[in-house]
Amino acid sequence: MPIQPVISNTSPLIGLFGINSFSFLRDLYTEVWIPREVEKEFLAINEAIHREALQSAPWIKVVDLTNPQSAAAYQGIDSGEAEVFALAAEHDARLVLLDENKGRRKAKEIGLITKGTVGILLRAKEEGLIDVIEPLLMQLRDNGMHLSESLINNALQDADEAD
């Protein structure tokens, strides 16, 4: 049976790169696939730095869709998410990494298991890769990632870091 990949959207890449934690993807999942559109979105932010980041992270693999038109089946979400879902369908993905609520709802609708950037940090703590998540959550927020107070509080509680 072929490998069931983990496939990432752009926001977890941006978030983890911004807190110098790309290696969590390797440590937790061995290899993460991204579709071409996600690569394009990630590179659009700062092409030179982000291209170097991807080249330095061979565990992040850009994978082309077998049928590029298959992403059109996913209406109402951005093109990166649509390609993530199409790639997940083509390869029977075991997990999809994405943060946006609209995309997570659509993923649930079509039967995909999701994990966001905060969930990745929680798993990194569970696996002993980090001791605390609170400073990383604050750094994500300082870097511009929208994290609601309830999400932060729930994550801290799940990580046994709540006051």
PDB file of C-alpha atoms in Angstrom:
ATOM      1  CA  MET A   1       0.000   0.000   0.000  1.00  0.00           C
ATOM      2  CA  PRO A   2       1.407   3.440  -0.894  1.00  0.00           C
ATOM      3  CA  ILE A   3       2.353   5.889   1.842  1.00  0.00           C
ATOM      4  CA  GLN A   4      -0.445   8.088   3.171  1.00  0.00           C
ATOM      5  CA  PRO A   5       1.136  11.531   3.112  1.00  0.00           C
ATOM      6  CA  VAL A   6       0.766  14.551   5.345  1.00  0.00           C
ATOM      7  CA  ILE A   7      -0.080  17.554   3.168  1.00  0.00           C
ATOM      8  CA  SER A   8       0.322  21.179   4.238  1.00  0.00           C
ATOM      9  CA  ASN A   9      -1.293  24.427   3.257  1.00  0.00           C
ATOM     10  CA  THR A  10       0.664  27.692   3.329  1.00  0.00           C
ATOM     11  CA  SER A  11      -0.178  29.090   6.776  1.00  0.00           C
ATOM     12  CA  PRO A  12       1.499  26.331   8.849  1.00  0.00           C
ATOM     13  CA  LEU A  13       4.627  26.758   6.727  1.00  0.00           C
ATOM     14  CA  ILE A  14       4.621  30.505   7.295  1.00  0.00           C
ATOM     15  CA  GLY A  15       3.927  30.132  10.998  1.00  0.00           C
ATOM     16  CA  LEU A  16       6.538  27.469  11.672  1.00  0.00           C
ATOM     17  CA  PHE A  17       9.171  29.169   9.521  1.00  0.00           C
ATOM     18  CA  GLY A  18       8.566  32.439  11.391  1.00  0.00           C
ATOM     19  CA  ILE A  19       9.357  30.796  14.736  1.00  0.00           C
ATOM     20  CA  ASN A  20      12.315  28.775  13.395  1.00  0.00           C
ATOM     21  CA  SER A  21      10.429  25.501  13.810  1.00  0.00           C
ATOM     22  CA  PHE A  22      10.324  24.006  10.294  1.00  0.00           C
ATOM     23  CA  SER A  23      12.123  20.978  11.719  1.00  0.00           C
ATOM     24  CA  PHE A  24       8.979  20.019  13.686  1.00  0.00           C
ATOM     25  CA  LEU A  25       7.488  18.885  10.385  1.00  0.00           C
ATOM     26  CA  ARG A  26      10.377  16.465   9.872  1.00  0.00           C
ATOM     27  CA  ASP A  27      10.448  15.355  13.497  1.00  0.00           C
ATOM     28  CA  LEU A  28       6.701  14.738  13.709  1.00  0.00           C
ATOM     29  CA  TYR A  29       5.811  13.553  10.198  1.00  0.00           C
ATOM     30  CA  THR A  30       9.107  12.576   8.505  1.00  0.00           C
ATOM     31  CA  GLU A  31       7.935  14.115   5.217  1.00  0.00           C
ATOM     32  CA  VAL A  32       5.316  16.730   4.357  1.00  0.00           C
ATOM     33  CA  TRP A  33       3.973  17.315   0.871  1.00  0.00           C
ATOM     34  CA  ILE A  34       2.903  20.663  -0.508  1.00  0.00           C
ATOM     35  CA  PRO A  35       1.172  21.231  -3.832  1.00  0.00           C
ATOM     36  CA  ARG A  36       2.649  23.631  -6.383  1.00  0.00           C
ATOM     37  CA  GLU A  37       0.165  26.417  -5.476  1.00  0.00           C
ATOM     38  CA  VAL A  38       1.210  26.296  -1.807  1.00  0.00           C
ATOM     39  CA  GLU A  39       4.848  26.547  -2.867  1.00  0.00           C
ATOM     40  CA  LYS A  40       3.920  29.570  -5.001  1.00  0.00           C
ATOM     41  CA  GLU A  41       2.061  31.254  -2.114  1.00  0.00           C
ATOM     42  CA  PHE A  42       4.935  30.594   0.306  1.00  0.00           C
ATOM     43  CA  LEU A  43       7.540  31.946  -2.124  1.00  0.00           C
ATOM     44  CA  ALA A  44       5.425  35.036  -2.874  1.00  0.00           C
ATOM     45  CA  ILE A  45       6.051  36.375   0.634  1.00  0.00           C
ATOM     46  CA  ASN A  46       9.841  36.581   0.319  1.00  0.00           C
ATOM     47  CA  GLU A  47      11.079  34.502  -2.572  1.00  0.00           C
ATOM     48  CA  ALA A  48      14.816  34.385  -1.835  1.00  0.00           C
ATOM     49  CA  ILE A  49      14.507  33.580   1.874  1.00  0.00           C
ATOM     50  CA  HIS A  50      11.603  31.162   1.458  1.00  0.00           C
ATOM     51  CA  ARG A  51      13.207  29.350  -1.498  1.00  0.00           C
ATOM     52  CA  GLU A  52      16.325  28.840   0.607  1.00  0.00           C
ATOM     53  CA  ALA A  53      14.143  27.607   3.498  1.00  0.00           C
ATOM     54  CA  LEU A  54      12.481  25.001   1.269  1.00  0.00           C
ATOM     55  CA  GLN A  55      15.810  23.933  -0.233  1.00  0.00           C
ATOM     56  CA  SER A  56      17.190  23.503   3.296  1.00  0.00           C
ATOM     57  CA  ALA A  57      14.196  21.373   4.283  1.00  0.00           C
ATOM     58  CA  PRO A  58      14.243  18.273   2.058  1.00  0.00           C
ATOM     59  CA  TRP A  59      11.460  16.781   4.196  1.00  0.00           C
ATOM     60  CA  ILE A  60       9.097  19.311   2.581  1.00  0.00           C
ATOM     61  CA  LYS A  61       8.391  17.927  -0.863  1.00  0.00           C
ATOM     62  CA  VAL A  62       6.594  19.806  -3.640  1.00  0.00           C
ATOM     63  CA  VAL A  63       4.226  17.356  -5.346  1.00  0.00           C
ATOM     64  CA  ASP A  64       2.337  18.113  -8.555  1.00  0.00           C
ATOM     65  CA  LEU A  65      -1.276  17.098  -8.926  1.00  0.00           C
ATOM     66  CA  THR A  66      -1.806  14.170 -11.270  1.00  0.00           C
ATOM     67  CA  ASN A  67      -4.849  16.005 -12.604  1.00  0.00           C
ATOM     68  CA  PRO A  68      -4.417  19.783 -12.143  1.00  0.00           C
ATOM     69  CA  GLN A  69      -8.100  20.358 -12.948  1.00  0.00           C
ATOM     70  CA  SER A  70      -9.137  18.292  -9.912  1.00  0.00           C
ATOM     71  CA  ALA A  71      -8.639  21.327  -7.635  1.00  0.00           C
ATOM     72  CA  ALA A  72     -11.575  23.023  -9.375  1.00  0.00           C
ATOM     73  CA  ALA A  73     -13.905  20.615  -7.573  1.00  0.00           C
ATOM     74  CA  TYR A  74     -13.296  22.482  -4.311  1.00  0.00           C
ATOM     75  CA  GLN A  75     -15.356  25.658  -4.581  1.00  0.00           C
ATOM     76  CA  GLY A  76     -15.343  28.529  -2.088  1.00  0.00           C
ATOM     77  CA  ILE A  77     -11.801  28.156  -0.762  1.00  0.00           C
ATOM     78  CA  ASP A  78      -8.514  29.628  -1.899  1.00  0.00           C
ATOM     79  CA  SER A  79      -6.490  27.959  -4.626  1.00  0.00           C
ATOM     80  CA  GLY A  80      -3.780  26.689  -2.265  1.00  0.00           C
ATOM     81  CA  GLU A  81      -6.337  24.919  -0.084  1.00  0.00           C
ATOM     82  CA  ALA A  82      -8.092  23.553  -3.174  1.00  0.00           C
ATOM     83  CA  GLU A  83      -4.827  21.997  -4.355  1.00  0.00           C
ATOM     84  CA  VAL A  84      -4.170  20.626  -0.854  1.00  0.00           C
ATOM     85  CA  PHE A  85      -7.565  18.897  -0.911  1.00  0.00           C
ATOM     86  CA  ALA A  86      -7.074  17.617  -4.462  1.00  0.00           C
ATOM     87  CA  LEU A  87      -3.628  16.228  -3.577  1.00  0.00           C
ATOM     88  CA  ALA A  88      -5.087  14.686  -0.412  1.00  0.00           C
ATOM     89  CA  ALA A  89      -7.799  12.985  -2.478  1.00  0.00           C
ATOM     90  CA  GLU A  90      -5.309  11.718  -5.067  1.00  0.00           C
ATOM     91  CA  HIS A  91      -3.040  10.151  -2.441  1.00  0.00           C
ATOM     92  CA  ASP A  92      -5.462   9.239   0.363  1.00  0.00           C
ATOM     93  CA  ALA A  93      -3.733  11.628   2.786  1.00  0.00           C
ATOM     94  CA  ARG A  94      -3.728  10.736   6.456  1.00  0.00           C
ATOM     95  CA  LEU A  95      -3.557  14.356   7.623  1.00  0.00           C
ATOM     96  CA  VAL A  96      -3.892  17.872   6.223  1.00  0.00           C
ATOM     97  CA  LEU A  97      -2.172  20.817   7.894  1.00  0.00           C
ATOM     98  CA  LEU A  98      -4.130  24.064   7.652  1.00  0.00           C
ATOM     99  CA  ASP A  99      -5.287  26.899   9.882  1.00  0.00           C
ATOM    100  CA  GLU A 100      -8.114  28.756   8.195  1.00  0.00           C
ATOM    101  CA  ASN A 101     -11.565  28.026   9.661  1.00  0.00           C
ATOM    102  CA  LYS A 102     -13.283  27.941   6.267  1.00  0.00           C
ATOM    103  CA  GLY A 103     -10.754  25.423   4.952  1.00  0.00           C
ATOM    104  CA  ARG A 104     -10.983  23.314   8.116  1.00  0.00           C
ATOM    105  CA  ARG A 105     -14.780  23.169   7.805  1.00  0.00           C
ATOM    106  CA  LYS A 106     -14.481  22.091   4.161  1.00  0.00           C
ATOM    107  CA  ALA A 107     -11.860  19.476   5.092  1.00  0.00           C
ATOM    108  CA  LYS A 108     -14.164  18.046   7.734  1.00  0.00           C
ATOM    109  CA  GLU A 109     -17.023  18.013   5.201  1.00  0.00           C
ATOM    110  CA  ILE A 110     -14.983  15.868   2.831  1.00  0.00           C
ATOM    111  CA  GLY A 111     -13.650  13.592   5.557  1.00  0.00           C
ATOM    112  CA  LEU A 112     -10.098  14.853   6.010  1.00  0.00           C
ATOM    113  CA  ILE A 113      -8.330  14.972   9.360  1.00  0.00           C
ATOM    114  CA  THR A 114      -6.758  18.371  10.021  1.00  0.00           C
ATOM    115  CA  LYS A 115      -4.207  19.890  12.345  1.00  0.00           C
ATOM    116  CA  GLY A 116      -3.246  23.544  12.542  1.00  0.00           C
ATOM    117  CA  THR A 117      -0.049  25.288  13.545  1.00  0.00           C
ATOM    118  CA  VAL A 118      -1.073  25.376  17.218  1.00  0.00           C
ATOM    119  CA  GLY A 119      -1.868  21.653  17.056  1.00  0.00           C
ATOM    120  CA  ILE A 120       1.590  21.010  15.616  1.00  0.00           C
ATOM    121  CA  LEU A 121       3.128  22.880  18.560  1.00  0.00           C
ATOM    122  CA  LEU A 122       1.039  20.862  21.020  1.00  0.00           C
ATOM    123  CA  ARG A 123       2.187  17.635  19.411  1.00  0.00           C
ATOM    124  CA  ALA A 124       5.796  18.861  19.467  1.00  0.00           C
ATOM    125  CA  LYS A 125       5.465  19.347  23.218  1.00  0.00           C
ATOM    126  CA  GLU A 126       3.842  15.912  23.660  1.00  0.00           C
ATOM    127  CA  GLU A 127       6.758  14.376  21.767  1.00  0.00           C
ATOM    128  CA  GLY A 128       9.326  16.212  23.906  1.00  0.00           C
ATOM    129  CA  LEU A 129      10.618  18.444  21.116  1.00  0.00           C
ATOM    130  CA  ILE A 130       9.893  21.547  23.203  1.00  0.00           C
ATOM    131  CA  ASP A 131       9.306  22.140  26.896  1.00  0.00           C
ATOM    132  CA  VAL A 132       6.749  24.951  26.633  1.00  0.00           C
ATOM    133  CA  ILE A 133       4.518  26.304  23.892  1.00  0.00           C
ATOM    134  CA  GLU A 134       3.548  29.664  25.365  1.00  0.00           C
ATOM    135  CA  PRO A 135       6.570  31.614  24.040  1.00  0.00           C
ATOM    136  CA  LEU A 136       6.043  30.114  20.586  1.00  0.00           C
ATOM    137  CA  LEU A 137       2.342  31.033  20.634  1.00  0.00           C
ATOM    138  CA  MET A 138       3.263  34.619  21.552  1.00  0.00           C
ATOM    139  CA  GLN A 139       5.862  34.677  18.792  1.00  0.00           C
ATOM    140  CA  LEU A 140       3.295  33.417  16.257  1.00  0.00           C
ATOM    141  CA  ARG A 141       0.913  36.168  17.332  1.00  0.00           C
ATOM    142  CA  ASP A 142       3.692  38.789  17.229  1.00  0.00           C
ATOM    143  CA  ASN A 143       4.513  37.603  13.693  1.00  0.00           C
ATOM    144  CA  GLY A 144       0.956  38.397  12.608  1.00  0.00           C
ATOM    145  CA  MET A 145      -0.819  35.055  12.914  1.00  0.00           C
ATOM    146  CA  HIS A 146      -4.359  35.548  14.185  1.00  0.00           C
ATOM    147  CA  LEU A 147      -4.703  33.559  17.405  1.00  0.00           C
ATOM    148  CA  SER A 148      -7.794  34.266  19.464  1.00  0.00           C
ATOM    149  CA  GLU A 149      -7.497  34.487  23.232  1.00  0.00           C
ATOM    150  CA  SER A 150      -9.671  31.386  23.549  1.00  0.00           C
ATOM    151  CA  LEU A 151      -7.401  29.428  21.181  1.00  0.00           C
ATOM    152  CA  ILE A 152      -4.321  30.488  23.150  1.00  0.00           C
ATOM    153  CA  ASN A 153      -5.990  29.684  26.480  1.00  0.00           C
ATOM    154  CA  ASN A 154      -7.204  26.291  25.252  1.00  0.00           C
ATOM    155  CA  ALA A 155      -3.762  25.454  23.873  1.00  0.00           C
ATOM    156  CA  LEU A 156      -2.081  26.439  27.146  1.00  0.00           C
ATOM    157  CA  GLN A 157      -4.584  24.323  29.051  1.00  0.00           C
ATOM    158  CA  ASP A 158      -4.002  21.357  26.728  1.00  0.00           C
ATOM    159  CA  ALA A 159      -0.256  21.815  27.220  1.00  0.00           C
ATOM    160  CA  ASP A 160      -0.642  21.985  31.023  1.00  0.00           C
ATOM    161  CA  GLU A 161       0.711  25.538  30.972  1.00  0.00           C
ATOM    162  CA  ALA A 162      -2.434  27.377  32.105  1.00  0.00           C
ATOM    163  CA  ASP A 163      -2.261  29.506  35.240  1.00  0.00           C
TER     164      ASP A 163
END
